[in-house]
CSV table of C-alpha atoms in Angstrom, one decimal:
chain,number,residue,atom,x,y,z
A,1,UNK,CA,-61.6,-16.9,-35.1
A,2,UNK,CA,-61.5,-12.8,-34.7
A,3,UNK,CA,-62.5,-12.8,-30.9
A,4,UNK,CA,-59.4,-15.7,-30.5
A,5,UNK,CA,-56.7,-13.5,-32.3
A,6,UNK,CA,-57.8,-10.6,-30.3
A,7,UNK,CA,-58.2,-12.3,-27.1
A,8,UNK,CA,-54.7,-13.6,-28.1
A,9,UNK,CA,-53.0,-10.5,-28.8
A,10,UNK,CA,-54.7,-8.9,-25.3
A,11,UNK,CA,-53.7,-12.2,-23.0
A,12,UNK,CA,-49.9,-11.5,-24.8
A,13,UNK,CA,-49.9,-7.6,-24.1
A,14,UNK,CA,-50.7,-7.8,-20.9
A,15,UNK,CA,-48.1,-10.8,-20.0
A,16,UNK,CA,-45.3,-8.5,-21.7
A,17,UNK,CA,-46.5,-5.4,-19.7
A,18,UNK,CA,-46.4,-7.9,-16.3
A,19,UNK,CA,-43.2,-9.0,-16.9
A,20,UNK,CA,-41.7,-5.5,-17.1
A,21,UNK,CA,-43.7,-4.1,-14.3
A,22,UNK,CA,-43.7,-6.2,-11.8
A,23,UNK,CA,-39.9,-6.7,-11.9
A,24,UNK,CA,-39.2,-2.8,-12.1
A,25,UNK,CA,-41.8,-2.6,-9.2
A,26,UNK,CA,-39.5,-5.1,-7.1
A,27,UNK,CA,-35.8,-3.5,-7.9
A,28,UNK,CA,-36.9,-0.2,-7.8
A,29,UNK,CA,-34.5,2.2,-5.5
A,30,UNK,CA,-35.7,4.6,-3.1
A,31,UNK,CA,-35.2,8.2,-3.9
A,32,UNK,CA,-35.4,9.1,0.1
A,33,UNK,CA,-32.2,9.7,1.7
A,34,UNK,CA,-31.5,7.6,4.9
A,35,UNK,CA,-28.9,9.9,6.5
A,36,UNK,CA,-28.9,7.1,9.3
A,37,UNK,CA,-27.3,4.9,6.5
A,38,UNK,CA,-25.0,7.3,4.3
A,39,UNK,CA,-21.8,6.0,4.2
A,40,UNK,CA,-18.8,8.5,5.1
A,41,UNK,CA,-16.5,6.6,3.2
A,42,UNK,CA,-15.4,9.1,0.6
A,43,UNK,CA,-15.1,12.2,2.7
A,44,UNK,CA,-13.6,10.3,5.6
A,45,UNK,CA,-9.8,10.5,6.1
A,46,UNK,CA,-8.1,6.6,6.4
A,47,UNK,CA,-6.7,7.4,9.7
A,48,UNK,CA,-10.2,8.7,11.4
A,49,UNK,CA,-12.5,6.2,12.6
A,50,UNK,CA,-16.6,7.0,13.0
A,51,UNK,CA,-18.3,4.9,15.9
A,52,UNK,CA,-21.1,2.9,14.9
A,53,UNK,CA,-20.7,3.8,10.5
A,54,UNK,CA,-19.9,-0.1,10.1
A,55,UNK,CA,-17.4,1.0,7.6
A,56,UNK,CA,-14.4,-0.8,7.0
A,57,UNK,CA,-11.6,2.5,6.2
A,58,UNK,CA,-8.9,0.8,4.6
A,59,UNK,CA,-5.6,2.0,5.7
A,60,UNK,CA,-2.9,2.5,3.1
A,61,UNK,CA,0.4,1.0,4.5
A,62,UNK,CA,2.0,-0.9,1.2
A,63,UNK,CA,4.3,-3.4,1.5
A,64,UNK,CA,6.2,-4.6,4.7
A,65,UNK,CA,9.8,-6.2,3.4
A,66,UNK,CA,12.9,-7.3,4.8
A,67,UNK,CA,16.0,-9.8,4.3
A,68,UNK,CA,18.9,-11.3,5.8
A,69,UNK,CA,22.2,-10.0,3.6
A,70,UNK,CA,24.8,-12.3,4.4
A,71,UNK,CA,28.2,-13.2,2.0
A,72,UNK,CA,31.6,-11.3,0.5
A,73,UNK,CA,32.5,-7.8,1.4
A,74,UNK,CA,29.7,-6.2,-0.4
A,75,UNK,CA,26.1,-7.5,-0.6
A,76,UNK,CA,23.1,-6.1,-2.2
A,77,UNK,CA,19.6,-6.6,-1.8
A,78,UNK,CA,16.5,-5.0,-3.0
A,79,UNK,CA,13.3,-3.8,-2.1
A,80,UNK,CA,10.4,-2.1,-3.8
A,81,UNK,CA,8.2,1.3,-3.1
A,82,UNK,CA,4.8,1.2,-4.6
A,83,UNK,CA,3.3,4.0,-6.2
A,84,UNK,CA,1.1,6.3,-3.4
A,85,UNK,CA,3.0,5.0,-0.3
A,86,UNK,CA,6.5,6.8,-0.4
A,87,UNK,CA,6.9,7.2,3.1
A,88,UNK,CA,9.4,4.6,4.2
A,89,UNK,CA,10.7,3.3,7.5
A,90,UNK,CA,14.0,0.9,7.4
A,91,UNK,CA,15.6,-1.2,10.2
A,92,UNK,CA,18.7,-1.8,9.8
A,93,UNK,CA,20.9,-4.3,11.9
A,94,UNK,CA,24.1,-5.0,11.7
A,95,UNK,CA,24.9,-8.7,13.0
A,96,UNK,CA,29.0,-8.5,12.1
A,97,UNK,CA,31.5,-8.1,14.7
A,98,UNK,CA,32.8,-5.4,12.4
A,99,UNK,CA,31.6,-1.9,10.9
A,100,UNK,CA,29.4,-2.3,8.1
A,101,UNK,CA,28.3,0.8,5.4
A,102,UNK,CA,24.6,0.7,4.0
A,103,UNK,CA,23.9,2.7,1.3
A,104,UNK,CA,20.0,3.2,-0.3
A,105,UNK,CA,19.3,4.2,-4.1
A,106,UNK,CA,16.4,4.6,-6.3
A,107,UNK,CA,17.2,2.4,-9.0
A,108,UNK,CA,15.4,4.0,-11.7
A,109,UNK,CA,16.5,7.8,-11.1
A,110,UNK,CA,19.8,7.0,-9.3
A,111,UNK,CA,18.9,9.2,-6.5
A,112,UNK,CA,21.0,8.1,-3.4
A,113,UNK,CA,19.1,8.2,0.1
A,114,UNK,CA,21.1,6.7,2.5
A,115,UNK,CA,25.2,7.3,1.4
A,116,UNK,CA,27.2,5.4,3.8
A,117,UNK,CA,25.9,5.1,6.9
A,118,UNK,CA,27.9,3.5,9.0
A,119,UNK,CA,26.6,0.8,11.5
A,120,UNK,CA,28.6,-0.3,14.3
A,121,UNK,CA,28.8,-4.2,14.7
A,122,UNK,CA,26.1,-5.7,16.5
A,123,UNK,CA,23.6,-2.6,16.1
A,124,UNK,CA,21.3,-1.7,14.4
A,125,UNK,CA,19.7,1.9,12.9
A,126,UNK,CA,16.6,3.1,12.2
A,127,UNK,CA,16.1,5.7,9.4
A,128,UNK,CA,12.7,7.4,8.2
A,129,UNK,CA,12.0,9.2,5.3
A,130,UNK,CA,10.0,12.0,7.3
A,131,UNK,CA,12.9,12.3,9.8
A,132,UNK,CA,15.5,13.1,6.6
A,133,UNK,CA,13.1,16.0,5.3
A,134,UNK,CA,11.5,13.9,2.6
A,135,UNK,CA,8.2,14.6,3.4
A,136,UNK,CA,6.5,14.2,0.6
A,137,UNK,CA,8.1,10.4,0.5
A,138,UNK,CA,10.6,8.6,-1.4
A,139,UNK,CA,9.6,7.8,-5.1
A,140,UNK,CA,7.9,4.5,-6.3
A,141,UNK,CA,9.7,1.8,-7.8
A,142,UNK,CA,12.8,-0.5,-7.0
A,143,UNK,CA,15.4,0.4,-4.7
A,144,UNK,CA,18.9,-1.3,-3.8
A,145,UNK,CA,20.1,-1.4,-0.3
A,146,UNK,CA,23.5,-2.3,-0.5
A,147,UNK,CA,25.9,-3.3,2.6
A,148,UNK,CA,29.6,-3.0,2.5
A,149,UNK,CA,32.0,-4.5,5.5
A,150,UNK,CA,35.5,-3.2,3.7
A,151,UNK,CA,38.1,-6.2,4.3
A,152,UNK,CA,35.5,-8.1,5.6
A,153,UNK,CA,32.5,-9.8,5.1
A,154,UNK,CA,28.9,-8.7,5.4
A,155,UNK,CA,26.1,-10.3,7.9
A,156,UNK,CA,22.9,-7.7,8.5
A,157,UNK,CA,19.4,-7.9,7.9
A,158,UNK,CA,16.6,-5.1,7.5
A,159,UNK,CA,13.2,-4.4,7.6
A,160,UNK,CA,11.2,-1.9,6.5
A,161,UNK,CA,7.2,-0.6,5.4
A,162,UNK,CA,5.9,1.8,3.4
A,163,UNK,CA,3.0,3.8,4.3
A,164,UNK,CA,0.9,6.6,2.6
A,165,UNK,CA,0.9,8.4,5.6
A,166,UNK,CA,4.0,9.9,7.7
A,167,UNK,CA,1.9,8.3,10.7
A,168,UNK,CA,2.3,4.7,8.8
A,169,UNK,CA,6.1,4.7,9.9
A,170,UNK,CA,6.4,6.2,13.2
């Protein structure tokens, strides 16, 4: 009954030892260094491309947005900045046969961008952050775009992107 127990206890220790070898012996990782197949992904810039690294560089353009403003003498719309892309291209087109105004604020500071432009009827502007000395960008969050035809009423549309790069918006 002894030489069962033992042979018992030897067949289980060595079962347990298997089934922790063998599977460390399979997953293991290689401690060599395959410069062939070191990614680049953390030091590479988003913009920069490297032949043949099979990398996928995400670019960081946010949000494209846009609207057709159309009503009274005054219409608002919105549009929103996420956080890390605060360079900002708009389009704006005025489709009135009369003078519009388009004004652009930050909703949460109050911090005016655009104050009043005025678009002639049937044209349209284009305004950059980088091209009004904001290079740093525009804040995050909401904004209002607001459109204002005096005695008359408002029909424009805009477009715009945000980009975490002044090369996003050009």
């Amino acid at each position: 009954m002894k030489k069962n127990k033992l042979f018992f206890v030897s067949a289980l220790s060595i079962s347990l030892l298997g089934a922790v070898a063998i599977p460390s012996a399979i997953f293991a990782s290689s401690d060599v260094n395959d410069s062939a197949n070191a990614s680049t992904t953390v030091t590479q810039d988003a913009s920069t491309t490297t032949t043949g690294d099979h990398v996928v560089t995400p670019q960081k353009i946010g949000n494209t947005f846009g609207s057709r403003v159309q009503g009274g003498a005054t219409v608002q719309s919105a549009f929103e900045v996420p956080k890390g892309y605060g360079h900002v291209k708009l389009t704006l087109k005025n489709n009135s046969s009369y003078p519009v105004r388009v004004s652009v604020t930050h909703n949460d500071s109050g911090k005016e961008y655009i104050s009043g432009t005025r678009i002639s009827p049937g044209s349209s502007i284009t305004w950059r952050s980088t091209d009004e000395g904001y290079t740093d960008g525009l804040r995050s969050g909401s904004y209002t775009l607001q459109f204002r035809g005096g005695d008359y009423n408002v029909d424009a549309e805009f477009n715009g992107i945000a980009g975490s790069q002044p090369a996003d918006i050009r």
